[in-house]
Amino acid sequence: QIEFAVHMTCERCVNAISKSLADLEGIRNIDISLDRGTVIVESDLSYSVIQERIEKTGRRAVLKGYGDGSSAVSMLGGNSGYSIGNLIKGVIRFAQTPDGCIVDGTVDGLSPGEHGMHIHECGDISNGCDSVGEHFNPYNSPHGGPEDDLSKRHVGDLGNILVDATGRATFRSLDKFLKISDIIGRSLIITKDPDDLGKGDDPESKINGNSGTRLACGIIARSSGLFQNTKKICACDGVTIWDERDRARANNHAYISNRSERFLETYALHDTYLVIDGNCIACQLYMYYTKSYCLFGGDYDKYALCVSEFFDELLKCNVTPLVIIDGGCEDKKLKTIISRTKEKLQRAACYTPPASQNTNKFLPLMLKEVFKDVMNRKGIRYAQCIFEADNTIAAIARILNCPVLSYDSDFYIYGSLYIPFDTWSRNFVSRNPSGNGYVKYCKIYHVNKLFQFYKGLNQLLLPLAAMLLGNDYVKPHTFKNFFRHLKLPHTGRIMYSDQQRRIDATFNWLRRHNLPQAVTGILSRLQKQERKRVLNIIEMVLNSYSSASLSVLHMLGIPPEHCSKKAMEYTSKKYKFEGDIYNLTYVEENSSEANLSDDDEELDDQEITNILQGKNVSNESLVDTLPQWFIDEFKLSRYPSYFIDIIIRRLYVCPIQIEDFSCPTSLNASLNIISVIYALLISEVKGNKTCLEYITRENKEIKCYELEYNDTLYGCQLPLLSNLRTLPVITRREIMNATLGISHESYLHEIPSSWMLYIAIIKYWIDQQEEPCNLGCHVYSLLFAMLFTIIDCNIGVYRNPRKFHDSFDHQIDMIRYARRRRYYNSQYSENAATLGDAFHEVNVDDCYIAASWFQFNFEMNTKLYAYPKTMNTAIIHRFAEFQNCLRHAMNLNALLDYPYEQTKVANVFNGTLLYNLCDNFKRRGDVEAYINLVLKESPSLLRLFDMLLSKVKPLFGTALEKKIKKFKKRKTKKYNENKCTEEENDEETTNESNENEETFYDANNSFSILNVVQH
């Protein structure tokens, strides 16, 4: 028996398949089930002959297996697998046959050409493709190809798959050596480069075929349940087995991507400007390329490295990036922003580590600051709009005749060249085949391709399409009555969703009308009382797409000769409907033609409606009253976007973090700083100075609070905003010190300037706690983590433990051996140098040894995967508080024109490292003794840390005075979710010894000190 899954929709399919197979000699019996979507054939013929005969009827077929033979499946990317950037997705099936194992699959998102495919020994993708081990090679053979004998190949050597110009690989092969029982529980890998099948000259050829970076992987799982519901690939995503061949993205992206051969073309990016949607790409780089644990607040060092590599690729291709960043929130988008904030709060409240790690990403608070730090370091040009940036991005791209890089489907409408970010592949830069230098291959969209397909459609009509289909400003159900008169296309194998059908119907309708006719047609299908409101929406949408502020052009240093006069004029056109909306002939609705679901119709959220009351209309004219220096510096993106929201609306929508939701919001720790920022920003606004409203959470619900306006700081009047740039730096530093509670600035004088502000913020954060002595482990963690950037500066940045140890273990052994041979004893003395001298005199060999200890602390503890309930949310919450203090203090520092050197967040804050350090320190009887032991072989680093401690202890008061108490596991414990207990009780750690057992200290064992409880 040979079983196939077949795409059948009706009895005609069954009859066609039955007739086709009945004519085939050698078939003894046929069993076709329309409900199950299966065809079972009894025959001695090859499965491929039968499958070809089924597919000749126009129905697609996939081999399921032979009789009782086993089968397996591997999901690449998505929720079940892993891929770099989550851009590669695929399904590969294995079915055992008498002749061997069928390997059948479809993979999307790869670059055109050949890519290696291999089975690896481990079924562990907890660290992406780095944790799957080497090729599956039970016979210890050299690497080879799938046609070689087992003595000349690994069992896991599957050769290459060929990817077409659209980024899709569809393949089917028979491997005579593979057995399902041997490969279940292992992993399948797709690599960046072709596999040379062991025929290369260098040693790597006989190991991995020189196939390059591992791009995507998935665990090979038994698929006994795969076809129990034949409509599902797997239980987690609910995608039909046939949708994998037509996998789509949401809305406009889905529509274009599913028709990529029509609307997208391969593009070699080089020697040009590239306008980058800053907000979007900053987020996409974090979500898809940074292997970061967002649970812990952000691994900013990893993110900075990722951003740096992104711009390095562009510069290597002689591409000039121009990054445009969003400014304040416009009135039309306020409701969307608040709705998304509520949605993020709900996701954060039910976050279940680490299961949510790959599927539920949260952007860290300081992401944009790190993004800008990298751009500053690399000399990348960037600017910030006063309000939304999309129109400006598109207009600049038209002026320069260059592409936009984003992942916002609005750019399908603007008429500029557009590179969707999901066609962008990391670390793929090739030599230019037609010239010198390098090129970056991706896919590009040109609106003319759309116009060629939908004859009559033009640029003026596209904003109407975006409005009718729904965007951030208009929901689709606003025009549900309009769609009832449209003849929608039948559901096909590509256009299978209602939204896809709406898009096609909308384009087909619009191409038959000019703009006035289209607007009239839309309004005529509305009741008279609705027309004025909808017309206002139409005019707002049309004008928002066709107008843009180009005041940031000079900030980007664009030469005037590059600016097209025609493109400049295009941005100034305005639309105004000239007809009489009340005398339009009403077109009767025909509800019987409605063929759409109402799933997208949304009811107004009463909670959000209440919050929005009185806030929908801002006073944008207040921007015109701001000092010119403030406007200029805002456009240089020195300030966060929420500054504009505070000025024009007196509202601050606070970002959501993962924290302990049984405690008060982590934002509270920074309210004193926000109060000073607010007072300075509205100091010259005429009229009554009302409270600042800020939206954050109360427990797990969104709530709006008020922060009282106060223009004094410790009894002293705060200066006016217009006078800030005339004040001497000493006065501005006094404002900063008073806000952060620094009464004795002399404590900061011996601290390196790059650390001053960070230390001052730690002091402020400590002061906000009711019991600062309970923060000892957190403070030690923050200080100790400051060493990692010194290590990076000396030996380079390494965040993969396996690669680090493979590269440097031998070198570290040699350092230790050489030191033993010469009885190495450092001559460092704490009193021999200043902290600054100690900072610059760190020994490189010390850094290699210390880095070995740091490496595994950059990764989430594997025990948390097995026992997620051991996650200490109290630690996460305290560091969330600290990040809020850090964010707002840095914003105030910028507003005061940097009286302190601005903190480089990526150099000091790695959330995973901080959590691991704090969790570790809580298990130690004496944290300082433990740190001394850790850095025993790195004396220059130990000296630096000890000197830093001696400088900050007077500043931090009681936080570091108390010896850290070591807690033991209780036999029973009650937990109340609604009460935030003291951290001493909440942060208990596991210890196997009995609570009353005395601790033994062995004077001959230096490690015994780790078990001593200090009182």
PDB file of N, CA and C in Angstrom, residues 893-932:
ATOM      1  N   ASN A 893      19.672  64.132  30.359  1.00  0.00           N
ATOM      2  CA  ASN A 893      21.053  64.527  30.087  1.00  0.00           C
ATOM      3  C   ASN A 893      21.185  65.139  28.699  1.00  0.00           C
ATOM      4  N   ALA A 894      20.470  64.567  27.724  1.00  0.00           N
ATOM      5  CA  ALA A 894      20.496  65.122  26.362  1.00  0.00           C
ATOM      6  C   ALA A 894      19.824  66.485  26.311  1.00  0.00           C
ATOM      7  N   LEU A 895      18.694  66.627  27.004  1.00  0.00           N
ATOM      8  CA  LEU A 895      17.978  67.904  27.020  1.00  0.00           C
ATOM      9  C   LEU A 895      18.837  69.005  27.634  1.00  0.00           C
ATOM     10  N   LEU A 896      19.673  68.636  28.602  1.00  0.00           N
ATOM     11  CA  LEU A 896      20.566  69.595  29.263  1.00  0.00           C
ATOM     12  C   LEU A 896      21.881  69.756  28.511  1.00  0.00           C
ATOM     13  N   ASP A 897      21.958  69.208  27.289  1.00  0.00           N
ATOM     14  CA  ASP A 897      23.144  69.310  26.435  1.00  0.00           C
ATOM     15  C   ASP A 897      24.353  68.613  27.048  1.00  0.00           C
ATOM     16  N   TYR A 898      24.121  67.446  27.590  1.00  0.00           N
ATOM     17  CA  TYR A 898      25.159  66.533  28.037  1.00  0.00           C
ATOM     18  C   TYR A 898      26.141  67.118  29.053  1.00  0.00           C
ATOM     19  N   PRO A 899      25.629  67.504  30.206  1.00  0.00           N
ATOM     20  CA  PRO A 899      26.570  67.893  31.274  1.00  0.00           C
ATOM     21  C   PRO A 899      27.442  66.718  31.697  1.00  0.00           C
ATOM     22  N   TYR A 900      26.968  65.509  31.484  1.00  0.00           N
ATOM     23  CA  TYR A 900      27.778  64.310  31.654  1.00  0.00           C
ATOM     24  C   TYR A 900      27.905  63.620  30.302  1.00  0.00           C
ATOM     25  N   GLU A 901      29.026  62.957  30.094  1.00  0.00           N
ATOM     26  CA  GLU A 901      29.176  62.153  28.877  1.00  0.00           C
ATOM     27  C   GLU A 901      28.077  61.102  28.847  1.00  0.00           C
ATOM     28  N   GLN A 902      27.420  60.996  27.689  1.00  0.00           N
ATOM     29  CA  GLN A 902      26.285  60.085  27.595  1.00  0.00           C
ATOM     30  C   GLN A 902      26.732  58.624  27.711  1.00  0.00           C
ATOM     31  N   THR A 903      25.967  57.842  28.421  1.00  0.00           N
ATOM     32  CA  THR A 903      26.262  56.423  28.597  1.00  0.00           C
ATOM     33  C   THR A 903      26.062  55.679  27.285  1.00  0.00           C
ATOM     34  N   LYS A 904      27.025  54.834  26.929  1.00  0.00           N
ATOM     35  CA  LYS A 904      26.879  53.920  25.794  1.00  0.00           C
ATOM     36  C   LYS A 904      26.289  52.623  26.352  1.00  0.00           C
ATOM     37  N   VAL A 905      24.985  52.460  26.166  1.00  0.00           N
ATOM     38  CA  VAL A 905      24.253  51.378  26.829  1.00  0.00           C
ATOM     39  C   VAL A 905      24.805  50.010  26.455  1.00  0.00           C
ATOM     40  N   ALA A 906      25.185  49.834  25.194  1.00  0.00           N
ATOM     41  CA  ALA A 906      25.684  48.529  24.748  1.00  0.00           C
ATOM     42  C   ALA A 906      26.991  48.147  25.441  1.00  0.00           C
ATOM     43  N   ASN A 907      27.666  49.127  26.040  1.00  0.00           N
ATOM     44  CA  ASN A 907      28.929  48.850  26.718  1.00  0.00           C
ATOM     45  C   ASN A 907      28.754  48.418  28.173  1.00  0.00           C
ATOM     46  N   VAL A 908      27.555  48.573  28.707  1.00  0.00           N
ATOM     47  CA  VAL A 908      27.385  48.314  30.142  1.00  0.00           C
ATOM     48  C   VAL A 908      26.205  47.412  30.486  1.00  0.00           C
ATOM     49  N   PHE A 909      25.247  47.253  29.553  1.00  0.00           N
ATOM     50  CA  PHE A 909      24.007  46.560  29.936  1.00  0.00           C
ATOM     51  C   PHE A 909      23.742  45.380  29.008  1.00  0.00           C
ATOM     52  N   ASN A 910      23.899  44.194  29.573  1.00  0.00           N
ATOM     53  CA  ASN A 910      23.456  42.962  28.935  1.00  0.00           C
ATOM     54  C   ASN A 910      22.505  42.297  29.915  1.00  0.00           C
ATOM     55  N   GLY A 911      21.211  42.296  29.598  1.00  0.00           N
ATOM     56  CA  GLY A 911      20.200  41.849  30.552  1.00  0.00           C
ATOM     57  C   GLY A 911      20.376  40.414  30.995  1.00  0.00           C
ATOM     58  N   THR A 912      20.744  39.528  30.069  1.00  0.00           N
ATOM     59  CA  THR A 912      20.942  38.126  30.426  1.00  0.00           C
ATOM     60  C   THR A 912      22.114  37.976  31.377  1.00  0.00           C
ATOM     61  N   LEU A 913      23.193  38.665  31.087  1.00  0.00           N
ATOM     62  CA  LEU A 913      24.364  38.632  31.979  1.00  0.00           C
ATOM     63  C   LEU A 913      23.998  39.140  33.367  1.00  0.00           C
ATOM     64  N   LEU A 914      23.272  40.255  33.433  1.00  0.00           N
ATOM     65  CA  LEU A 914      22.902  40.823  34.727  1.00  0.00           C
ATOM     66  C   LEU A 914      22.034  39.862  35.531  1.00  0.00           C
ATOM     67  N   TYR A 915      21.065  39.228  34.874  1.00  0.00           N
ATOM     68  CA  TYR A 915      20.211  38.274  35.589  1.00  0.00           C
ATOM     69  C   TYR A 915      21.046  37.112  36.122  1.00  0.00           C
ATOM     70  N   ASN A 916      21.916  36.559  35.274  1.00  0.00           N
ATOM     71  CA  ASN A 916      22.729  35.423  35.705  1.00  0.00           C
ATOM     72  C   ASN A 916      23.659  35.793  36.848  1.00  0.00           C
ATOM     73  N   LEU A 917      24.267  36.984  36.764  1.00  0.00           N
ATOM     74  CA  LEU A 917      25.151  37.424  37.845  1.00  0.00           C
ATOM     75  C   LEU A 917      24.390  37.569  39.151  1.00  0.00           C
ATOM     76  N   CYS A 918      23.252  38.254  39.085  1.00  0.00           N
ATOM     77  CA  CYS A 918      22.484  38.500  40.306  1.00  0.00           C
ATOM     78  C   CYS A 918      21.974  37.187  40.904  1.00  0.00           C
ATOM     79  N   ASP A 919      21.484  36.304  40.059  1.00  0.00           N
ATOM     80  CA  ASP A 919      21.005  35.006  40.529  1.00  0.00           C
ATOM     81  C   ASP A 919      22.148  34.217  41.157  1.00  0.00           C
ATOM     82  N   ASN A 920      23.326  34.326  40.586  1.00  0.00           N
ATOM     83  CA  ASN A 920      24.513  33.655  41.116  1.00  0.00           C
ATOM     84  C   ASN A 920      24.944  34.276  42.446  1.00  0.00           C
ATOM     85  N   PHE A 921      25.023  35.610  42.482  1.00  0.00           N
ATOM     86  CA  PHE A 921      25.487  36.292  43.692  1.00  0.00           C
ATOM     87  C   PHE A 921      24.588  36.019  44.889  1.00  0.00           C
ATOM     88  N   LYS A 922      23.293  35.806  44.632  1.00  0.00           N
ATOM     89  CA  LYS A 922      22.377  35.538  45.733  1.00  0.00           C
ATOM     90  C   LYS A 922      22.651  34.195  46.410  1.00  0.00           C
ATOM     91  N   ARG A 923      23.439  33.367  45.744  1.00  0.00           N
ATOM     92  CA  ARG A 923      23.782  32.068  46.313  1.00  0.00           C
ATOM     93  C   ARG A 923      25.091  32.113  47.089  1.00  0.00           C
ATOM     94  N   ARG A 924      25.699  33.275  47.150  1.00  0.00           N
ATOM     95  CA  ARG A 924      27.027  33.378  47.759  1.00  0.00           C
ATOM     96  C   ARG A 924      26.941  34.023  49.134  1.00  0.00           C
ATOM     97  N   GLY A 925      27.735  33.507  50.026  1.00  0.00           N
ATOM     98  CA  GLY A 925      27.757  34.065  51.369  1.00  0.00           C
ATOM     99  C   GLY A 925      28.405  35.434  51.398  1.00  0.00           C
ATOM    100  N   ASP A 926      29.476  35.620  50.630  1.00  0.00           N
ATOM    101  CA  ASP A 926      30.178  36.896  50.570  1.00  0.00           C
ATOM    102  C   ASP A 926      30.463  37.179  49.107  1.00  0.00           C
ATOM    103  N   VAL A 927      29.737  38.110  48.536  1.00  0.00           N
ATOM    104  CA  VAL A 927      29.834  38.374  47.107  1.00  0.00           C
ATOM    105  C   VAL A 927      31.224  38.870  46.735  1.00  0.00           C
ATOM    106  N   GLU A 928      31.783  39.763  47.527  1.00  0.00           N
ATOM    107  CA  GLU A 928      33.099  40.306  47.195  1.00  0.00           C
ATOM    108  C   GLU A 928      34.162  39.215  47.233  1.00  0.00           C
ATOM    109  N   ALA A 929      34.067  38.320  48.189  1.00  0.00           N
ATOM    110  CA  ALA A 929      35.020  37.207  48.252  1.00  0.00           C
ATOM    111  C   ALA A 929      34.869  36.312  47.023  1.00  0.00           C
ATOM    112  N   TYR A 930      33.645  36.121  46.595  1.00  0.00           N
ATOM    113  CA  TYR A 930      33.404  35.299  45.411  1.00  0.00           C
ATOM    114  C   TYR A 930      33.979  35.966  44.165  1.00  0.00           C
ATOM    115  N   ILE A 931      33.766  37.278  44.008  1.00  0.00           N
ATOM    116  CA  ILE A 931      34.299  37.996  42.853  1.00  0.00           C
ATOM    117  C   ILE A 931      35.825  37.955  42.866  1.00  0.00           C
ATOM    118  N   ASN A 932      36.416  38.095  44.049  1.00  0.00           N
ATOM    119  CA  ASN A 932      37.871  37.998  44.165  1.00  0.00           C
ATOM    120  C   ASN A 932      38.373  36.644  43.669  1.00  0.00           C
TER     121      ASN A 932
END
